[in-house]
Coordinates of C-alpha atoms in Angstrom, one line a residue:
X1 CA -32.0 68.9 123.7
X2 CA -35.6 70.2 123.4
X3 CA -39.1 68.7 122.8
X4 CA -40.8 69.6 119.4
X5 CA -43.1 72.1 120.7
X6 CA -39.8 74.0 121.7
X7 CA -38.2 73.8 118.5
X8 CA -41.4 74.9 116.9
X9 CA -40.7 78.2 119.2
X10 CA -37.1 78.8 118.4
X11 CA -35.6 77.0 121.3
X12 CA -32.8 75.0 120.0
X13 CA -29.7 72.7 121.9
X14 CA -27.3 74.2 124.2
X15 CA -29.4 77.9 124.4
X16 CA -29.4 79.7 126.9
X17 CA -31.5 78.8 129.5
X18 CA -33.1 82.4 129.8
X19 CA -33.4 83.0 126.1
X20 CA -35.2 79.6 125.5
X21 CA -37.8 80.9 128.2
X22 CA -38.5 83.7 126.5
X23 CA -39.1 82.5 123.5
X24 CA -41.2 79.5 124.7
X25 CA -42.3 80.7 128.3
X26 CA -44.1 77.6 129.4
X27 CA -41.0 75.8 128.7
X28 CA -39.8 73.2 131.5
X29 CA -36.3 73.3 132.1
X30 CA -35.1 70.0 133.4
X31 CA -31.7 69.3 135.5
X32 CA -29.2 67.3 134.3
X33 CA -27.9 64.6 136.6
X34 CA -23.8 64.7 136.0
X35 CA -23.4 61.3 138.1
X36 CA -26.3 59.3 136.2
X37 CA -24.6 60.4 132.6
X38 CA -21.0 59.7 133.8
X39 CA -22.0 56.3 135.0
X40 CA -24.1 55.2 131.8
X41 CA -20.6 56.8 129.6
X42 CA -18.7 54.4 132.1
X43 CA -20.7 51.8 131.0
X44 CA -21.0 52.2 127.3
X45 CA -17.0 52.4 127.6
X46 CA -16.7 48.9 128.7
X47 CA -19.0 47.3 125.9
X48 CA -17.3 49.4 123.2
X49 CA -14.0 48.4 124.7
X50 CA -15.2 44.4 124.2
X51 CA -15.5 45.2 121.0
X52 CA -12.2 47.4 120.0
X53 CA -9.5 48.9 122.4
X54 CA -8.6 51.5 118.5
X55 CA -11.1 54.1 120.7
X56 CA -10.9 57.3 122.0
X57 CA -13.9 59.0 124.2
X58 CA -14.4 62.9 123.6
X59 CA -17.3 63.2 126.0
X60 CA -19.5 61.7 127.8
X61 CA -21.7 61.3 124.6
X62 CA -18.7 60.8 121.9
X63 CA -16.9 58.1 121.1
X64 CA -14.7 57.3 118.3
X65 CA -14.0 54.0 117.2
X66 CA -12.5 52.0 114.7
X67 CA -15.2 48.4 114.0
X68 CA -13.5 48.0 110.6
X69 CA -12.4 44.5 111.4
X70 CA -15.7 44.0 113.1
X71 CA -17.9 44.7 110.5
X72 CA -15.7 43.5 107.4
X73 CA -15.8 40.0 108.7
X74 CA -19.5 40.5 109.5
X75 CA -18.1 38.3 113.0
X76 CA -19.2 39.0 116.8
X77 CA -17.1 36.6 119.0
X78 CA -20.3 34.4 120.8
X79 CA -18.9 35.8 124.1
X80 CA -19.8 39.3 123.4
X81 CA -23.4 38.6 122.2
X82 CA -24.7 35.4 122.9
X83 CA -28.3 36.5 122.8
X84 CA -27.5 36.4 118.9
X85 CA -25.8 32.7 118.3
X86 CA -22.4 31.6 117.1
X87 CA -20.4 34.2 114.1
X88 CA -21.7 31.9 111.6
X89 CA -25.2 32.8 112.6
X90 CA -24.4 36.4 112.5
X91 CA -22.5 36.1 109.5
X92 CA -26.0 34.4 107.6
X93 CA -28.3 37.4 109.4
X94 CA -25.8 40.0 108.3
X95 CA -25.3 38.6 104.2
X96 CA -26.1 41.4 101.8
X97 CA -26.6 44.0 103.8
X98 CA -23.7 46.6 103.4
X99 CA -21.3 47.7 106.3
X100 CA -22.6 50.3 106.9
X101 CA -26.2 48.7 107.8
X102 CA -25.0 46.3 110.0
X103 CA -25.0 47.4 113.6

């Protein structure tokens, strides 16, 4: 990804390094870190997997999942989240708001 002032310039995701430099030639190109990314996917993994084993990881960045049970019965088992309470109190936080808003 870039910062604003890069996009401003023309530089846009997944360019070319040497193309973004010309266009925006104070441009800092930072390294990625492979081993830091892989780890946080790993972990992401095991917190969508509490939720739903109907997954499938594309990347390290992509998941897809299927929460249709999840969010139709508007239900987090306590175990999962029990920063937030028991279902019912999910279920009262989450009334009215539709599906889709409820994250």
């Amino acid at each position: 990804s870039s910062g604003i002032n890069a996009e401003y310039g023309g530089v846009r995701a997944a360019m070319p390094g040497f193309i973004a430099k010309k266009l925006c030639p104070d441009l800092v190109i930072v390294p990625g870190n492979h081993d830091k990314y892989s780890a946080v996917s790993s972990q992401i993994m095991d917190v969508i997997s509490k939720y739903t084993t109907e997954f499938s990881a594309m990347s390290l960045d992509e998941v897809y999942c299927d929460m249709t049970e999840l969010v139709q019965n508007r239900t987090v088992p306590p175990e999962l989240c029990p920063e937030h309470g028991s279902p019912e109190t999910v279920e009262s936080a989450t009334r009215g708001r539709s599906p889709a808003s409820v994250q």
